[in-house]
Tab-separated table of C-alpha atoms in Angstrom:
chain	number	residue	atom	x	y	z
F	5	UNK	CA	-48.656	-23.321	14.546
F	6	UNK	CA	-45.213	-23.429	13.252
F	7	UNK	CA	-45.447	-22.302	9.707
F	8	UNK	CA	-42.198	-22.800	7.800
F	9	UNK	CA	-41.106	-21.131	4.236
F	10	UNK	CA	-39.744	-23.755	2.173
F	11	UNK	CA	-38.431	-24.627	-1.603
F	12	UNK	CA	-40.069	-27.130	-3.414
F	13	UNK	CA	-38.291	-28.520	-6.744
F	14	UNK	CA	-40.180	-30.928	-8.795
F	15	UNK	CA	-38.989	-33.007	-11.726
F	16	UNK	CA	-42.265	-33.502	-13.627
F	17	UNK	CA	-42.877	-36.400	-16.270
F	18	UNK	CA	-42.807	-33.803	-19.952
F	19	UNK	CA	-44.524	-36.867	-21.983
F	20	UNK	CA	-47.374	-37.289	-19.296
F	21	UNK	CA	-47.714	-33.360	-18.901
F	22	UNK	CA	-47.752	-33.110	-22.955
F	23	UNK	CA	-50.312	-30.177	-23.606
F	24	UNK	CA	-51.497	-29.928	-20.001
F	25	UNK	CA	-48.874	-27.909	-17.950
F	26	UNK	CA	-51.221	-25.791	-16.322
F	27	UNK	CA	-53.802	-28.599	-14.923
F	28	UNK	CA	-50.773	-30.696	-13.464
F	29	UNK	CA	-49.262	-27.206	-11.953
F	30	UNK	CA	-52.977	-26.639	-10.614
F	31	UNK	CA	-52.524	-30.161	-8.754
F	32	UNK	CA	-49.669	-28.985	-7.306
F	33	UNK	CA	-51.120	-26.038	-6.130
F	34	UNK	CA	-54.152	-27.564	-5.012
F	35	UNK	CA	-51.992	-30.343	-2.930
F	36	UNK	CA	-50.525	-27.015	-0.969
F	37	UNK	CA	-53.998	-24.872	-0.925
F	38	UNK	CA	-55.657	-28.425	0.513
F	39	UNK	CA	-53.318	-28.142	3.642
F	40	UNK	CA	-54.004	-23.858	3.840
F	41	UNK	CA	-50.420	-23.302	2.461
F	42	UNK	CA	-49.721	-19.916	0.494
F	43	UNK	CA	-47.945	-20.470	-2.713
F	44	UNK	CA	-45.269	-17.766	-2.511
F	45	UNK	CA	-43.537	-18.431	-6.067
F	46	UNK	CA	-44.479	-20.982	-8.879
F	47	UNK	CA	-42.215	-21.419	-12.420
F	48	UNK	CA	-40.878	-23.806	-14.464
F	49	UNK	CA	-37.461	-23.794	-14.362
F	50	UNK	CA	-36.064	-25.994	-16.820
F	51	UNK	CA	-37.097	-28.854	-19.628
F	52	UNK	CA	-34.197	-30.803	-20.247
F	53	UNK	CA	-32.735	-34.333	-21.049
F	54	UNK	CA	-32.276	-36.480	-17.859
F	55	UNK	CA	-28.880	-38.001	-17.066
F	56	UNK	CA	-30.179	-41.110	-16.847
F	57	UNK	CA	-33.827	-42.569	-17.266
F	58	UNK	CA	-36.589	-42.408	-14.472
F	59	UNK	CA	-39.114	-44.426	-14.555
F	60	UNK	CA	-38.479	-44.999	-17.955
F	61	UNK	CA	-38.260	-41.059	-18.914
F	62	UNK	CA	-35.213	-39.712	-20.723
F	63	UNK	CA	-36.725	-36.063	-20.677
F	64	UNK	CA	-38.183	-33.912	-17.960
F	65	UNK	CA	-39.162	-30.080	-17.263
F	66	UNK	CA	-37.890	-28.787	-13.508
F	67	UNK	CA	-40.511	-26.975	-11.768
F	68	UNK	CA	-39.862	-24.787	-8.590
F	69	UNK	CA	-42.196	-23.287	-6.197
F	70	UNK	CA	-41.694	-21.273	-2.511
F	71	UNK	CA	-44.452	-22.156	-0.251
F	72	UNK	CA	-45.440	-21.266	3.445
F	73	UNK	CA	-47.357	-24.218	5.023
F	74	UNK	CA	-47.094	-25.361	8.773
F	75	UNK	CA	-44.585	-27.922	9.034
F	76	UNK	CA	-47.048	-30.115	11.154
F	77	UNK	CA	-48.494	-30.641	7.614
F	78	UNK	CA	-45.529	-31.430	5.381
F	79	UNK	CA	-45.453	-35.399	5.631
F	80	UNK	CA	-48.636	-35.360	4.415
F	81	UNK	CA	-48.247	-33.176	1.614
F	82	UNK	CA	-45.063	-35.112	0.347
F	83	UNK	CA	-47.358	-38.127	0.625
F	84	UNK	CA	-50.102	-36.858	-1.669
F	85	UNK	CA	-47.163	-35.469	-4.080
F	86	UNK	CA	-46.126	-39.325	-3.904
F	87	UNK	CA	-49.360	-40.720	-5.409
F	88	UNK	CA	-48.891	-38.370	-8.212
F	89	UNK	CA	-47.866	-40.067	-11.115
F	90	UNK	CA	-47.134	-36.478	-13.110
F	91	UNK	CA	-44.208	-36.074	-10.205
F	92	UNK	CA	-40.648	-38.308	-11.185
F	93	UNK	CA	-38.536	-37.180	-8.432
F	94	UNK	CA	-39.078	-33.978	-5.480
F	95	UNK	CA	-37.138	-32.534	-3.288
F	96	UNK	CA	-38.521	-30.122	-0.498
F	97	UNK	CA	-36.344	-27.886	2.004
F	98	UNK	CA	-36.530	-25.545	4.593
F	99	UNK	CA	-35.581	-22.386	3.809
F	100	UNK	CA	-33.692	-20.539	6.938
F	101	UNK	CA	-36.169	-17.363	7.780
F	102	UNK	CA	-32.863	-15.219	7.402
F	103	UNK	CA	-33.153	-16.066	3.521
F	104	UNK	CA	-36.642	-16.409	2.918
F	105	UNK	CA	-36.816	-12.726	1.553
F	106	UNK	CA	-33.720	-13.429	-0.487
F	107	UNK	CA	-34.625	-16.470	-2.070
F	108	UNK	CA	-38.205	-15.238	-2.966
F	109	UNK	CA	-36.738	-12.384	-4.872
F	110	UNK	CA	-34.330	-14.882	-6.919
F	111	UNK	CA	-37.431	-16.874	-7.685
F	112	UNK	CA	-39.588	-14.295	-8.937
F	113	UNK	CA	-36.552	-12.930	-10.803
F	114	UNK	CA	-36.301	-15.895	-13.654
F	115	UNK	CA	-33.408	-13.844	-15.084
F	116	UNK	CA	-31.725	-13.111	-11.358
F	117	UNK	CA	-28.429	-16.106	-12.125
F	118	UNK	CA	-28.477	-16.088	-15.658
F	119	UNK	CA	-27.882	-12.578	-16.803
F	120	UNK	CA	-25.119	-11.016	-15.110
F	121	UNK	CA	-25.122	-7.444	-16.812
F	122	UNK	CA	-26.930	-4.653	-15.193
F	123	UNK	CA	-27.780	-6.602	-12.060
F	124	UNK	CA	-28.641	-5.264	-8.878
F	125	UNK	CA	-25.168	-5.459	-6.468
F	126	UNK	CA	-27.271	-6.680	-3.307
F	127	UNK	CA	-28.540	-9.199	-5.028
F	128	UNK	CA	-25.092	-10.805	-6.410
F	129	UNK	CA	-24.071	-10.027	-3.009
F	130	UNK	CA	-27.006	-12.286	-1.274
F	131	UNK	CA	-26.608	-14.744	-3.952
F	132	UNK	CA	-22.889	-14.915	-3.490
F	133	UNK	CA	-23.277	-15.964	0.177
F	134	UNK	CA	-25.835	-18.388	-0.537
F	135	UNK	CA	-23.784	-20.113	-3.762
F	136	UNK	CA	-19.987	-18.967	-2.518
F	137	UNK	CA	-18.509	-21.168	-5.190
F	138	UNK	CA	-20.336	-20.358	-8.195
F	139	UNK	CA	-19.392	-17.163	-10.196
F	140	UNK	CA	-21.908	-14.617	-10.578
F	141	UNK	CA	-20.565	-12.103	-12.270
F	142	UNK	CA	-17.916	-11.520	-15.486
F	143	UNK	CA	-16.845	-8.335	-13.545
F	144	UNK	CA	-15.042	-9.759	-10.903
């Protein structure tokens, strides 16, 4: 069973989602739990105006989530996250096991890339390799 770690980043529909964030992330999480994956790392990233409109929608809140499922399964899940009218746009990639660890860690750290004083050196270090042409630091 070749079970893969992968990034999921969903641009979610803010005036379908209105008050209920939590029961469309639940879908989302029950899409994965239906095919026995384990939700690693679940946040919303970002709510922000769209560059242009989809589906209509000027306005939309980035969600991001790390997942282990078996890959045999992941057709089917994007499917399902197809039908979901909640879900504008998706994007889902395989994350190299070399960088699993290190991209958890930057999930679960929502502050990781946006405050760069008093960060942890390994980090900026791991981050730097996987984003070479961004800066992450102002003490460079």
């Amino acid at each position: 069973m070749p079970v893969n770690s992968y990034e999921c980043l969903f641009l979610l529909d803010s005036s379908k989602m209105a008050g209920d964030i939590p029961g469309t992330v639940a879908q989302l999480h029950a899409t994965f739990e239906k095919y026995k994956g384990e939700i690693l790392a679940s946040r919303p990233w970002e709510d922000r105006k769209l560059a242009y409109p989809i589906r209509g929608q000027k306005k939309g809140l980035y969600y991001l989530m790390f997942v282990r499922v078996d890959s045999r399964h992941l057709s089917s899940i994007e499917h399902d996250f197809r039908l979901n009218e909640n879900i504008l746009r998706m994007q889902v990639i395989n994350i190299h096991p070399k960088w699993a660890d290190t991209m958890l860690a930057l999930a679960k750290d929502e502050h990781a890339l946006a405050l760069p004083a008093g960060r942890d050196d390994s980090i900026d270090a791991a981050a730097a390799e996987l984003m070479p042409n961004r800066p992450l630091s102002e003490k460079d």
